[in-house]
Coordinates of C-alpha atoms (C1' of nucleotides) in Angstrom, one line a residue:
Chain A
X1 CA 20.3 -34.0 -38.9
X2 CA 20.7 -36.1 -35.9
X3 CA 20.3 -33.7 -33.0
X4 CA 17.0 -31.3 -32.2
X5 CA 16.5 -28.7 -33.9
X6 CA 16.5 -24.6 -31.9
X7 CA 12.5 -24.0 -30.9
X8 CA 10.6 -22.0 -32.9
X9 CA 9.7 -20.2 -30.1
X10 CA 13.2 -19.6 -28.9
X11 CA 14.6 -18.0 -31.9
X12 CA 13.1 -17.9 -34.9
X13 CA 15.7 -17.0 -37.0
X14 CA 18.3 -19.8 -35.7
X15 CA 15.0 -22.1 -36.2
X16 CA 14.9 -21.3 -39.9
X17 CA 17.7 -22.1 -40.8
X18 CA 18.3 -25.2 -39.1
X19 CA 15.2 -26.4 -40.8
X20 CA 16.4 -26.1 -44.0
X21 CA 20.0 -27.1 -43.5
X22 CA 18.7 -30.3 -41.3
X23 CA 15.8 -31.2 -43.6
X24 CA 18.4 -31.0 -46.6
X25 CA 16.4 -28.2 -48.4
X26 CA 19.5 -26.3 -49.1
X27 CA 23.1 -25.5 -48.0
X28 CA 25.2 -22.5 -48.3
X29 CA 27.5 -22.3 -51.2
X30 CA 31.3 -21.3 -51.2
X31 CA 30.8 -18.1 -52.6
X32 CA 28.9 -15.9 -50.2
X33 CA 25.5 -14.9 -50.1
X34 CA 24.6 -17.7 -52.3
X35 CA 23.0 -21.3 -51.9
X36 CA 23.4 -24.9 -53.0
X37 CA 19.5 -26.2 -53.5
X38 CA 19.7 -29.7 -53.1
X39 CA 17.8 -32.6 -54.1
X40 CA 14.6 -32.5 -51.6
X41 CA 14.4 -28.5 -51.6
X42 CA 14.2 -28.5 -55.8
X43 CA 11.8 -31.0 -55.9
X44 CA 9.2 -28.8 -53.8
X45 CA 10.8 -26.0 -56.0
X46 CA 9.3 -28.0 -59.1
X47 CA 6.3 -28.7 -57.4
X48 CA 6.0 -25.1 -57.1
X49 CA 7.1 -24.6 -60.5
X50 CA 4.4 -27.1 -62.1
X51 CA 1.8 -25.3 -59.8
X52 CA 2.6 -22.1 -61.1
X53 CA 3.3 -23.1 -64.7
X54 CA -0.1 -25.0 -65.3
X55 CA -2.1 -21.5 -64.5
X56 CA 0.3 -19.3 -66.8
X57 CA -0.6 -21.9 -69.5
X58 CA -4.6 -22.1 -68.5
X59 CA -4.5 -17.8 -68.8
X60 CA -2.8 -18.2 -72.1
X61 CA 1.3 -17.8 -71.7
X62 CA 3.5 -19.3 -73.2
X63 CA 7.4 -20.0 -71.9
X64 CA 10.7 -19.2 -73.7
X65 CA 14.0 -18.1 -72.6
X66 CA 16.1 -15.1 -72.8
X67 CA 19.9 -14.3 -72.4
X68 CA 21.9 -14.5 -69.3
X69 CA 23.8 -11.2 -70.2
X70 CA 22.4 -8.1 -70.7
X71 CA 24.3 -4.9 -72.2
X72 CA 24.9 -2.1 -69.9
X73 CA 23.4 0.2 -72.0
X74 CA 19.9 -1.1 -71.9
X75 CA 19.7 -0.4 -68.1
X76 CA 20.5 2.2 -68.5
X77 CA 17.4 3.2 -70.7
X78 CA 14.9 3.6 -68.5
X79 CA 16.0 6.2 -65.6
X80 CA 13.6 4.8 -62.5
X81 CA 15.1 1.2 -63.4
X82 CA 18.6 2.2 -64.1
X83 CA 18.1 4.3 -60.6
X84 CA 16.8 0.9 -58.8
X85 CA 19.4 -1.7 -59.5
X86 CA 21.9 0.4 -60.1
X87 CA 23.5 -0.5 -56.7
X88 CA 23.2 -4.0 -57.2
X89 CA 24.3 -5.4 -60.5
X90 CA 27.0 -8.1 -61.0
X91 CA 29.0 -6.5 -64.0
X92 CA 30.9 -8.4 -66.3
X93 CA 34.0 -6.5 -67.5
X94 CA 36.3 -9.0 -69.0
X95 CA 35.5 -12.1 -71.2
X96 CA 38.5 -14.6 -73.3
X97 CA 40.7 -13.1 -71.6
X98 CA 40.0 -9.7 -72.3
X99 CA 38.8 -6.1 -71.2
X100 CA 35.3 -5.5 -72.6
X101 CA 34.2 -2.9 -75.1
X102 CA 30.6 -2.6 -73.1
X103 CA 30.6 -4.2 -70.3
X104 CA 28.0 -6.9 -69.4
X105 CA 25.1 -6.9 -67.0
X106 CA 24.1 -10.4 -65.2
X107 CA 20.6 -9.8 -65.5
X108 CA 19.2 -9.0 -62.1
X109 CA 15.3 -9.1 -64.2
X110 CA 14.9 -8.7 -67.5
X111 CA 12.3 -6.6 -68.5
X112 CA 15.4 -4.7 -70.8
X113 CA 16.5 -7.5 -72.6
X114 CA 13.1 -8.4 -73.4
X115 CA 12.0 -5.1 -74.5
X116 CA 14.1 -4.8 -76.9
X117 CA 13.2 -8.2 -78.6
X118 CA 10.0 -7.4 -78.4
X119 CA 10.6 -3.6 -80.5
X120 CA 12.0 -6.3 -83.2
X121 CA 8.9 -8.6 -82.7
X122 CA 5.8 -6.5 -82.8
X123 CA 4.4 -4.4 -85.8
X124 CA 0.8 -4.8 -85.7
X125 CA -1.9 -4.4 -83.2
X126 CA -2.5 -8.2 -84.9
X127 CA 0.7 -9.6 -82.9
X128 CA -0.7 -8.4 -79.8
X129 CA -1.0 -9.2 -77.2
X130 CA 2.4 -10.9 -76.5
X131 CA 2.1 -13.1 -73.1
X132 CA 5.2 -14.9 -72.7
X133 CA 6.9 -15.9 -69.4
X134 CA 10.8 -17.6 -68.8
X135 CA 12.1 -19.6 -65.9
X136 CA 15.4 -18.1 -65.3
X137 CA 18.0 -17.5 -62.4
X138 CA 18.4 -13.7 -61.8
X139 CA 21.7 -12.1 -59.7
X140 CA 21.1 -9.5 -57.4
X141 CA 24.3 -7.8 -54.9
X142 CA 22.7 -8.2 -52.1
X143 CA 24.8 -7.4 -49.1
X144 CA 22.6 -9.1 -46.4
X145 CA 21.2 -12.6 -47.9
X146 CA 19.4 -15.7 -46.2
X147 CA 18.7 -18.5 -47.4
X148 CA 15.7 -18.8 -50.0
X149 CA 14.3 -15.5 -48.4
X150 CA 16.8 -13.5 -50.1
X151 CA 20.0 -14.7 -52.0
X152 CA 22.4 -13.2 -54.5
X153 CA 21.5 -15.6 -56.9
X154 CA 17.8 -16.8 -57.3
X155 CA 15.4 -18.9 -59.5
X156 CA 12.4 -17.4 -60.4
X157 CA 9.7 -16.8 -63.3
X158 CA 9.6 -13.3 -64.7
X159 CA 6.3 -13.3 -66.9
X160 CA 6.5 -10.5 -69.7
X161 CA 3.6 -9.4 -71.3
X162 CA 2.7 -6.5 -74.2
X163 CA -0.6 -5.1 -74.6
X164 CA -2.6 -2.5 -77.1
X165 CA -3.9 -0.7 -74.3
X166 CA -3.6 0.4 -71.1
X167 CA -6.5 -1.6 -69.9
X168 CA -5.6 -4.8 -71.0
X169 CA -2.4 -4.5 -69.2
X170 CA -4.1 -3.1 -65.9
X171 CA -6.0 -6.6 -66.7
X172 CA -3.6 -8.6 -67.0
X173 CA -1.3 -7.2 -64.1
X174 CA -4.1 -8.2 -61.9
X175 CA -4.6 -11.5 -63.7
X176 CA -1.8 -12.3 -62.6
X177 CA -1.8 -11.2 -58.9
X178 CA -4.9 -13.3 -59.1
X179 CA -3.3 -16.4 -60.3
X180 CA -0.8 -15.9 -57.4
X181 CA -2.9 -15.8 -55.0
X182 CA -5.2 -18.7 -56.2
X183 CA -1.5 -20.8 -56.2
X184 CA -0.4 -20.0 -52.6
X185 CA -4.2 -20.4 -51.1
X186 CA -5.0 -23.7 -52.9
X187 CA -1.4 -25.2 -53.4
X188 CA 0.6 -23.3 -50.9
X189 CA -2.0 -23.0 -48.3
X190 CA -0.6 -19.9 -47.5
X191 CA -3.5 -17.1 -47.3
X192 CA -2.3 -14.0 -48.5
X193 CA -2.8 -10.1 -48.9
X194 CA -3.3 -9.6 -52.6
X195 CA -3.2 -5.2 -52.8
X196 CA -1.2 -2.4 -54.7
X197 CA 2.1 -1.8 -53.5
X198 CA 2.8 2.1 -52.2
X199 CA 4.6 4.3 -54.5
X200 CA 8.0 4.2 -52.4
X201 CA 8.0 -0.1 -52.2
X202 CA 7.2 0.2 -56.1
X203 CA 9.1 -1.8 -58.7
X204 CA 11.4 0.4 -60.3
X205 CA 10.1 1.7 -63.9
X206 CA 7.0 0.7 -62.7
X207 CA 3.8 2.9 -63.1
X208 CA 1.9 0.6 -60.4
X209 CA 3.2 -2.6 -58.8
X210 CA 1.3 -5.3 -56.6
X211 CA 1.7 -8.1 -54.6
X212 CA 1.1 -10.9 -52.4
X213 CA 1.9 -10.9 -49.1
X214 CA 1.7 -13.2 -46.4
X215 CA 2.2 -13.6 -42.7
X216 CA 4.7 -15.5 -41.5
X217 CA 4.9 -17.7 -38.6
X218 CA 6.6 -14.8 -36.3
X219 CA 4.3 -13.0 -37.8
X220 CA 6.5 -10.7 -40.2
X221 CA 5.3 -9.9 -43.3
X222 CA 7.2 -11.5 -46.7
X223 CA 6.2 -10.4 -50.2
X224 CA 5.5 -13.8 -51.7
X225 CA 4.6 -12.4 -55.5
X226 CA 4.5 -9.3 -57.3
X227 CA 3.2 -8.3 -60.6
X228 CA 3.7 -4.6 -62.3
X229 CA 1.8 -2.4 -64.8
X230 CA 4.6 -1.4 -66.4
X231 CA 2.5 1.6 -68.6
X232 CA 4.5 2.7 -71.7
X233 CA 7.6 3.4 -69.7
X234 CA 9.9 0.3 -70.9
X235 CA 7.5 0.8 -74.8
X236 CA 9.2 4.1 -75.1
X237 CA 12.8 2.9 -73.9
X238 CA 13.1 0.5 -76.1
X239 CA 10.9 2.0 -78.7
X240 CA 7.7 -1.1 -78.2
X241 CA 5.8 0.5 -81.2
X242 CA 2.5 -0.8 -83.1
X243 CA 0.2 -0.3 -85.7
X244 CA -3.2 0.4 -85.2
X245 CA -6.0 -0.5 -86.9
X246 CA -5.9 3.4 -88.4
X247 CA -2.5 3.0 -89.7
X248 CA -1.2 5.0 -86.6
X249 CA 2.0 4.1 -84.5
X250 CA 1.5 3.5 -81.0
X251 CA 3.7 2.3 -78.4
X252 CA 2.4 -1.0 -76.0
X253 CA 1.5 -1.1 -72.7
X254 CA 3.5 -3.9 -71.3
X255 CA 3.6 -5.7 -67.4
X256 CA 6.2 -7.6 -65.9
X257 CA 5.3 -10.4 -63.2
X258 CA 7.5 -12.8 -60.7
X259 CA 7.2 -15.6 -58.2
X260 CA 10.8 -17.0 -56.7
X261 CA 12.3 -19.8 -55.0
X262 CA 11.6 -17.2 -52.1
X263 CA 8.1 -18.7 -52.4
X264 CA 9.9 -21.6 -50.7
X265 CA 10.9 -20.0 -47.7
X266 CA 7.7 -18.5 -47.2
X267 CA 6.0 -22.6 -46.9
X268 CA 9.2 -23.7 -44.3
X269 CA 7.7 -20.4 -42.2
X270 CA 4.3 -20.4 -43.0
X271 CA 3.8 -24.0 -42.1
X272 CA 7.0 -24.9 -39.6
X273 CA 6.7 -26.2 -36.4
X274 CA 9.5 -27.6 -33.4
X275 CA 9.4 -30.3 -35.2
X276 CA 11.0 -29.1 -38.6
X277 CA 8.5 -28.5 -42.0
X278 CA 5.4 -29.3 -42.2
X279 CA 4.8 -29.5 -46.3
X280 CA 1.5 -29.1 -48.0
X281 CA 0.4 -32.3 -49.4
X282 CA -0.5 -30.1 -52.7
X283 CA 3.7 -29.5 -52.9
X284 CA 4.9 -32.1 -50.5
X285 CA 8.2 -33.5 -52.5
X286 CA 6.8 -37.4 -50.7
X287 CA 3.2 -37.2 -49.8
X288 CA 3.0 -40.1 -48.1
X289 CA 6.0 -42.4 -46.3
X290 CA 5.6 -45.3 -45.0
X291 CA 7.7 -47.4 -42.0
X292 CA 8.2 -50.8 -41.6
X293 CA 8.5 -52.4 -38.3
X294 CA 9.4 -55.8 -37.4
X295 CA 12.1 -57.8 -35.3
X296 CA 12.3 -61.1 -37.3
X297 CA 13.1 -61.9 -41.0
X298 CA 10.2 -63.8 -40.7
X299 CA 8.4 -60.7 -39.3
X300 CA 10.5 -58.5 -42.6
X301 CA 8.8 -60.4 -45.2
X302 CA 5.4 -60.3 -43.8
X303 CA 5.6 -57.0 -43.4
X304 CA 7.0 -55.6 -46.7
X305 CA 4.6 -58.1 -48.6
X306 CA 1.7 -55.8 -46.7
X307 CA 3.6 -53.1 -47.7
X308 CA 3.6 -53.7 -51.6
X309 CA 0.1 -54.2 -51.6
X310 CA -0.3 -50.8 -50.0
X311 CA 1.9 -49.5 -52.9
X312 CA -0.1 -51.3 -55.4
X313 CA -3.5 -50.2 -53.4
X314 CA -2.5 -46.1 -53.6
X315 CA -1.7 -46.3 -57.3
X316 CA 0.5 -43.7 -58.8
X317 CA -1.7 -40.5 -58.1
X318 CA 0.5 -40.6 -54.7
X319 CA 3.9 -39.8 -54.2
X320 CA 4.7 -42.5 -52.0
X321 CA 8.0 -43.6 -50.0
X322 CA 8.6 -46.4 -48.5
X323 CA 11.7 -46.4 -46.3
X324 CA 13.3 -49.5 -46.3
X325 CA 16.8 -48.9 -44.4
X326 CA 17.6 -51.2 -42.2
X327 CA 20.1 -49.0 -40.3
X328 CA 17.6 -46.8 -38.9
X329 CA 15.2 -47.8 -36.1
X330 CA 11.4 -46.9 -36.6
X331 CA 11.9 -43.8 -33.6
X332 CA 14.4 -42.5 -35.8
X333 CA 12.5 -42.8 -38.8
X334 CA 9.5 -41.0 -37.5
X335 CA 11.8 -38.2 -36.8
X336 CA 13.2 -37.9 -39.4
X337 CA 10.3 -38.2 -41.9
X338 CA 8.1 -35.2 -39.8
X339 CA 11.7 -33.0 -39.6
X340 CA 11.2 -33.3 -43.9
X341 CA 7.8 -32.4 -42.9
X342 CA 6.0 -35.2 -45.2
X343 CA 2.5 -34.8 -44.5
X344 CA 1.3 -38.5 -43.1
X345 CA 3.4 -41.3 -42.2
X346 CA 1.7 -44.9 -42.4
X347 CA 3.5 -47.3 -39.5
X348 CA 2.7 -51.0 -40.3
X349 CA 4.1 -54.0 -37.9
X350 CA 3.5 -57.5 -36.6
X351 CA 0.8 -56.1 -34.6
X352 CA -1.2 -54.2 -37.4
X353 CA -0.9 -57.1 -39.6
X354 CA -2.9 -59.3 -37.8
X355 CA -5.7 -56.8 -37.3
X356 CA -5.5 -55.9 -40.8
X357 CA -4.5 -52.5 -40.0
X358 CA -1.9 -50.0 -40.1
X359 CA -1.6 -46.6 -38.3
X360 CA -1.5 -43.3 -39.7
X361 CA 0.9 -40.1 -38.7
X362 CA -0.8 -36.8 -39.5
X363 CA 1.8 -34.6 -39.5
X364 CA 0.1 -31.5 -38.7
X365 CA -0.9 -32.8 -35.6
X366 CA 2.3 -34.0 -33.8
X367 CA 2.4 -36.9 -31.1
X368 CA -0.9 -39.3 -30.2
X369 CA -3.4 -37.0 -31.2
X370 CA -2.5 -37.2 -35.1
X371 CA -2.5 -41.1 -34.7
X372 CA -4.9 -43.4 -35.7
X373 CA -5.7 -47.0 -36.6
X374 CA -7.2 -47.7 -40.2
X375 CA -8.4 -50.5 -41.6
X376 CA -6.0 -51.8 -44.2
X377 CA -8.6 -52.5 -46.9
X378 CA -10.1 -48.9 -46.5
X379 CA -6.4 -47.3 -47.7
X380 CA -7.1 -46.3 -51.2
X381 CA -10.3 -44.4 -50.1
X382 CA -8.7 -42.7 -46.3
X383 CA -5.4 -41.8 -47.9
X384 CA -6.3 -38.7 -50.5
X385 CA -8.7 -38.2 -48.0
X386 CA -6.3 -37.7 -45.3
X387 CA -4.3 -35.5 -47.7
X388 CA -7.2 -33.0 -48.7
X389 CA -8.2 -32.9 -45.2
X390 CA -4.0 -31.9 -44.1
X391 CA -4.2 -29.3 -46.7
X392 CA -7.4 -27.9 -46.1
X393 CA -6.1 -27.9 -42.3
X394 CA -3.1 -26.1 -42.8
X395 CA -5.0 -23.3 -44.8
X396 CA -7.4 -23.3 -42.2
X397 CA -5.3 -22.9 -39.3
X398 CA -3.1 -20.2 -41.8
X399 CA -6.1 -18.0 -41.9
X400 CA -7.0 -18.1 -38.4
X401 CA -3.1 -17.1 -37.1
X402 CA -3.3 -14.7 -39.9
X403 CA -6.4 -13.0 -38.6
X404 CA -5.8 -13.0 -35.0
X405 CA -2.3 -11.3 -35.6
X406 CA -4.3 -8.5 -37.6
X407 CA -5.3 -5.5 -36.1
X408 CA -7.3 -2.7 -36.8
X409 CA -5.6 0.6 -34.6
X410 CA -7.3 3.3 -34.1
X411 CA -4.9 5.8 -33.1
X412 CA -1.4 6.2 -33.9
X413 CA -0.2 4.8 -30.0
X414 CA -2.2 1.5 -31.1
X415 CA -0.2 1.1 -34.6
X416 CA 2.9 1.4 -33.2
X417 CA 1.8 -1.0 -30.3
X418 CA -0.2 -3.2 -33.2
X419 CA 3.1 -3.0 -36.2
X420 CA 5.3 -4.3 -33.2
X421 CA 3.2 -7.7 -33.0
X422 CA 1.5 -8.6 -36.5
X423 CA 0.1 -6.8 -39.3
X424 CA -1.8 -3.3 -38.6
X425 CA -5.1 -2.5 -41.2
X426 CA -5.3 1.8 -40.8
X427 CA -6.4 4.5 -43.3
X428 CA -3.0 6.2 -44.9
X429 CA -3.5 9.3 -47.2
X430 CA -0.9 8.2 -49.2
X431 CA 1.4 10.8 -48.1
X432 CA 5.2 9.5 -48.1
X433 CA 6.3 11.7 -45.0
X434 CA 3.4 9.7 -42.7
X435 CA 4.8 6.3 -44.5
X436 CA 8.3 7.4 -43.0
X437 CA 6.9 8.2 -39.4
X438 CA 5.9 5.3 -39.5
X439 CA 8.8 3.1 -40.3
X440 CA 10.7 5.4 -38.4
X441 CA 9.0 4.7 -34.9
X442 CA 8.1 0.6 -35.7
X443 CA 9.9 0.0 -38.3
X444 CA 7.0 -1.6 -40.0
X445 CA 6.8 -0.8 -43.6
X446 CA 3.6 -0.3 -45.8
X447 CA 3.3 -3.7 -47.1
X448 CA 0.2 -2.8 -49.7
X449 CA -3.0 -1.3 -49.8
X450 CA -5.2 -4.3 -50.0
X451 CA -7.4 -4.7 -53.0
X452 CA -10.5 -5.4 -50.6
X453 CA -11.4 -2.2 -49.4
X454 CA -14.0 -0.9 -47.1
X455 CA -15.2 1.9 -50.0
X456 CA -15.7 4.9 -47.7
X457 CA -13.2 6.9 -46.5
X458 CA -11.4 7.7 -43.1
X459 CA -8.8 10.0 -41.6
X460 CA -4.9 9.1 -41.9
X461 CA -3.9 7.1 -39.1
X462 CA -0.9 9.3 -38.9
X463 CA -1.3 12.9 -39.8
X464 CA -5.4 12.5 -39.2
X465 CA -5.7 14.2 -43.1
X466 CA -8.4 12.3 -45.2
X467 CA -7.8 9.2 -46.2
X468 CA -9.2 7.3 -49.0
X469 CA -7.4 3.8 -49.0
X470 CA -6.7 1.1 -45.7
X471 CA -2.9 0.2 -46.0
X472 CA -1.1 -2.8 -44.1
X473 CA 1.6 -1.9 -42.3
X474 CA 4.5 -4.5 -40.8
X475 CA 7.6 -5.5 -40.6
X476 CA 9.0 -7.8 -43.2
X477 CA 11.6 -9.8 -44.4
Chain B
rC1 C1' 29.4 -0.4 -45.6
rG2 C1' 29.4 0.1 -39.7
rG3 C1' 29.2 -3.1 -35.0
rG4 C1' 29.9 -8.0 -33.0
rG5 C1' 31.2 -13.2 -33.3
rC6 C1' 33.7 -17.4 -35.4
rG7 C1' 37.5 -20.3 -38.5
rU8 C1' 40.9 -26.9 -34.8
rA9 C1' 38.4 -34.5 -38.1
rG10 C1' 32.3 -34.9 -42.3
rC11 C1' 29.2 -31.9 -38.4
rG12 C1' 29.2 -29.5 -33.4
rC13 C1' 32.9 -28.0 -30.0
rA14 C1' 37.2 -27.9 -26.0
rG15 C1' 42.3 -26.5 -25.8
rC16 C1' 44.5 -20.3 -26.7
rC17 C1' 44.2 -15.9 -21.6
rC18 C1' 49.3 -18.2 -18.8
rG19 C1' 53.8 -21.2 -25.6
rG20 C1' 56.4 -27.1 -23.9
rU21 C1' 55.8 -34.8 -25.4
rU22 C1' 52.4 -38.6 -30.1
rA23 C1' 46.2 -31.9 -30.5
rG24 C1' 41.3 -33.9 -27.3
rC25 C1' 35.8 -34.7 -26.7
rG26 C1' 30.6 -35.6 -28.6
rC27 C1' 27.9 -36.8 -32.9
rG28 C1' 28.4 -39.1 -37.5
rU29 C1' 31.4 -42.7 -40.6
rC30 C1' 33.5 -47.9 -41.2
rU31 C1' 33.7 -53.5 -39.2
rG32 C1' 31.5 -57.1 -36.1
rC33 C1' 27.7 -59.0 -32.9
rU34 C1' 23.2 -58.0 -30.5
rU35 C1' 18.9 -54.7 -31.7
rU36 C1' 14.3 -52.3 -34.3
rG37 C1' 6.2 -50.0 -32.1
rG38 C1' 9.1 -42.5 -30.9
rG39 C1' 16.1 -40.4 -32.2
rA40 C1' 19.3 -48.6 -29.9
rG41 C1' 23.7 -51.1 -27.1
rC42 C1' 28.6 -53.0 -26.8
rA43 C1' 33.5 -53.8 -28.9
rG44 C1' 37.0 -52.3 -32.3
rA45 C1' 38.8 -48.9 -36.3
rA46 C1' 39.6 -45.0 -39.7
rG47 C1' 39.7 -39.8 -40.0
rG48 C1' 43.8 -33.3 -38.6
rU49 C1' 48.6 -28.8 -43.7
rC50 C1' 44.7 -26.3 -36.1
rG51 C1' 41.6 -20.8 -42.6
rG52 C1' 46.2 -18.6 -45.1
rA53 C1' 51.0 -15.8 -45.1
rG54 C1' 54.8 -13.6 -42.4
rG55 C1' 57.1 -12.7 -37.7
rU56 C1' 58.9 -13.6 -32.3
rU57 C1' 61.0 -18.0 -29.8
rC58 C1' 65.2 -23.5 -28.4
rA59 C1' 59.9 -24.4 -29.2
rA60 C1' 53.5 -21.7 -31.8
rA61 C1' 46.7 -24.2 -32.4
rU62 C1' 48.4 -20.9 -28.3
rC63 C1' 52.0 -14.5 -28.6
rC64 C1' 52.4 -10.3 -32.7
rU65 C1' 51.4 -8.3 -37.8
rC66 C1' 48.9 -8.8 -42.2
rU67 C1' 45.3 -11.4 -45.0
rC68 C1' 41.1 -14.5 -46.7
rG69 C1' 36.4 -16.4 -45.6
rC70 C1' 31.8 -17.2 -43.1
rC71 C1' 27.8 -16.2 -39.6
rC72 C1' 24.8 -12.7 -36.5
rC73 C1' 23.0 -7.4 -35.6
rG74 C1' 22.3 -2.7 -38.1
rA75 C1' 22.0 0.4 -42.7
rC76 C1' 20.2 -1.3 -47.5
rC77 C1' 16.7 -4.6 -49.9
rA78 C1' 12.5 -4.3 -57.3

RNA sequence: CGGGGCGUAGCGCAGCCCGGUUAGCGCGUCUGCUUUGGGAGCAGAAGGUCGGAGGUUCAAAUCCUCUCGCCCCGACCA
C-alpha cells in the first residue's frame, strides 16, 4: 500500500495484481486458487450487482435461489455438459461422517439442478415463459487461477429461462447479450464485442452460445458475459415438458445466461493506469473524496466547517468521502485515493477558503492537467457534471484504444502479425481445422463472430474457401 | 499435470554457497514531540517455533532426506 506500484507498461501481469492487492480489492485466500473479496472490491461487486439486477428486473426476471449441491447423476444427463466440466468438478464424497451413497457435485453452473425443478414446475404453455435468475457462488477446479479473472471459487448470476418455442428463446438469448452489453457500455464504460461464440469456444450443452467481449488494456481479449440458447437439449434431459394449446406435449426451449465477479477484473484492466484503478463514476464504490488541508486547529475547524457544507451542498445522490485522518498528510492522501481509483478528489485549504473555492482532482487525467479551481457555491451543479463527463471520458477513450488495436488483415502473414498485437476482424468459413491453424501459429483464439456484420461474403482468411461470417481472433485471458 | 522460483517479524527482503555468540535490514505498527497544498522528520519501543518432520554434527536458518504450501511460465480453461 505504501510503495509504487510495477508500471503498467513494464509488466502487465505483476501490475494487475498489485492493483488489486494494494487498492484492497481482494487478497488471496489460504486455500489455493481462491480469493478473499474484501470490503472496497465487494462494494464495486454490488454496484455491479445492482447495475445488472435493475435491467433483469426492467426485461421481466425475477431472482430466487437454488441448492449448493447438486447430485452426480444430473451431470451426468446431458452428454456435451457431463463431457465439459467433467474435469473440473469439486465432488463431495463424504458428509456426518460418512461415505456417500451418490456422491455430491458443488455446482460449477446450474443449469441441471434447475432443470429438473423446472420438469416439476411447468405443465402448461400458460406457465411459460419462466425467466428467473439467482446470485450464487459457483466452484470450478481450475488448475491455473488469478485473481477475479479466473478463480476456483466465483460469484456470479446464472439467469435461467424456459420458453414455448424456439424463437422466443433465440430472443431472449440475445436479450440478454443486449442487456450486457448496454451494462458494460453505460455503467462499465467498457465497449464491447457483442457476437456468437464459434462452435469449439461453445458452452457445453449448448446449441449456440454468445458473448461479450472486451479489449483489455494490453490489449488481450476477456469474455466479460455470455448468454446460451440452450435448444431442447437440457428439456429433454430432464424431461422440461408442456402442454400446448392442442393438448400436445412438447418439451421447452430453455437459455442459460452469466455475468461474474470476473466482470471486475475486466474494469481494474480496462480502466487502470500507473497510478492504480481508475473506477467509473457509474460503479465507483466512493464517487467523490474529499481532503482537508490545514496546519492550525484554527485552520481544522475552518476547514471541516467548509467541508460540511459541501456534504450538505452534494446531497445524498453522491457517494461522498471525506477523509478525515489526521495521520496521513494530504500527498499521501492523494495517492492513496487515485491508487483506489475514485474518480475526483476535491482538495479544500486555508487558501481556497478565502477565495471561496476548492480544487478539483479528475482522476482520469493524472497530475496538473486534471486540476482545477471551482467556485465553491457552483459545487452542486459542477460535481455530477464532472462525473458524467469522467464516465463519458473513460468510454470515450475505451472505444478509441479499442479501435486502433483492431485490425482488419488481409492475408494470413497480416493476422498472425495483427493477433500478435490486438484483435484481428477476417472472414473464417467456420471450418475448425483453419480455427486451429490459427491458434496454433498466434495463439489467438476465435473470440466470436460479431453480431454486426458486413452482409456479403469473402474468402477464409486461412484456407481462402468462401466465407460467409467476419470472426475476431485474439488472445485472451 | 510438466518447467522454473520462493517459504526467515504484519509486508518486502538479506543471511544459506563456505554450519559457530543474544538471526539482521527497509517499510509498516505503538509512544512522544514537531509536522500537514503531491507518499513528513526526530527520538524511543514492541514484534521471530527461520513453512513442517526426520537426519548428520559438539553445534543447523545454513548441509542431507522427505513433506506441505504459494507464486510465475506452459498445457488446460463453459
Amino acid at each position: 500500500m505504501r510503495d509504487k506500484i510495477t508500471p503498467r507498461s513494464e509488466d502487465y501481469s505483476e501490475w494487475y495484481t498489485e492493483v488489486i492487492r494494494k487498492a484492497e480489492l481482494a487478497d488471496y485466500a489460504p486455500v489455493r486458487g481462491c480469493m478473499v473479496i474484501r470490503p472496497y472490491g465487494y462494494e464495486l461487486w454490488e454496484n455491479v450487482k445492482a447495475g445488472l439486477d435493475r435491467r433483469f428486473k426492467e426485461t421481466g426476471h425475477e431472482n430466487a435461489y437454488f441448492p449448493l449441491f447438486v447430485p452426480m447423476s444430473f451431470i451426468e444427463k446431458e452428454a456435451q455438459h457431463v463431457e465439459g466440466f467433467a474435469p473440473e468438478l469439486a465432488v463431495v464424497t463424504h458428509g456426518g461422517g460418512k461415505k456417500l451413497e451418490d456422491p455430491l457435485v458443488v455446482r460449477p453452473t446450474s443449469e441441471t439442478v434447475i432443470g429438473y425443478m423446472y420438469s416439476q414446475w411447468i405443465q402448461s404453455y400458460r406457465d411459460l415463459p419462466v425467466l428467473i435468475n439467482q446470485w450464487a457462488n459457483v466452484v470450478r477446479w481450475e488448475l491455473r487461477t488469478r485473481l477475479f479473472l479466473r478463480t476456483m471459487e466465483f460469484l456470479w448470476q446464472e439467469g435461467h429461462t424456459a420458453h414455448a418455442t424456439a424463437e422466443e428463446a433465440q430472443e431472449e438469448t440475445l436479450r440478454m447479450l443486449d442487456v450486457y452489453t448496454d451494462f458494460a457500455v453505460n455503467d462499465a464504460a467498457i465497449p464491447v464485442i457483442p457476437g456468437r461464440k464459434s462452435d469449439s469456444e461453445k458452452f457445453p450443452g449448448a446449441n449456440a452460445s454468445y458473448s461479450i467481449e472486451a479489449m483489455m488494456g494490453d490489449r488481450r481479449a476477456l469474455q466479460s458475459g455470455t448468454s446460451h440458447n440452450l435448444g431442447q437439449n437440457f428439456a429433454k434431459a430432464f424431461d422440461i415438458q408442456y402442454q400446448d394449446g392442442n393438448g400436445a406435449q412438447q418439451y421447452c426451449w430453455t437459455t442459460s445466461w452469466g455475468v461474474s465477479t470476473r466482470m471486475v477484473g475486466a474494469i481494474i484492466m480496462a480502466h487502470g493506469d500507473d497510478q492504480g484503478l481508475v473506477l467509473p463514476p457509474r460503479l465507483a464504490p466512493t464517487q467523490v473524496v474529499i481532503v482537508p488541508i490545514y496546519r492550525k486547529d484554527a485552520e481544522q475547524s475552518t476547514v471541516m466547517e467548509a467541508i460540511e457544507k459541501i456534504e450538505a451542498m452534494l446531497g445524498q445522490n453522491i457517494r461522498l468521502k471525506v477523509d478525515r485522518r489526521d495521520e496521513y498528510s494530504p500527498g499521501w492522501k492523494f495517492n492513496e485515493w487515485e491508487l483506489k481509483g475514485v474518480p475526483l478528489r476535491i482538495e479544500i485549504g486555508p487558501r481556497d477558503i478565502a477565495k471561496d473555492q476548492v480544487v478539483l482532482a479528475r482522476r482520469d487525467m493524472p497530475g496538473r492537467d486534471g486540476k482545477s479551481f471551482v467556485p465553491l457555491a457552483g459545487l452542486a451543479d459542477i460535481v455530477p457534471d464532472t462525473l458524467t463527463n469522467i464516465q463519458d471520458n473513460l468510454l470515450g477513450r475505451a472505444i478509441e484504444f479499442r479501435d486502433t488495436n483492431i485490425s482488419e488483415p488481409s492475408d494470413y502473414n497480416s493476422l498472425r502479425a495483427a493477433a500478435a498485437q490486438g484483435f484481428a476482424r477476417a472472414w473464417w468459413c467456420g471450418e475448425v481445422a483453419c480455427e486451429d491453424k490459427i491458434k496454433d501459429d498466434t495463439k489467438a483464439t476465435t473470440r466470436c463472430i460479431p453480431l454486426d456484420q458486413p452482409g456479403e461474403g469473402g474468402n477464409c482468411i486461412v484456407c481462402g474457401k468462401s466465407a460467409e461470417e467476419i470472426a475476431i481472433f485474439a488472445r485472451a485471458y
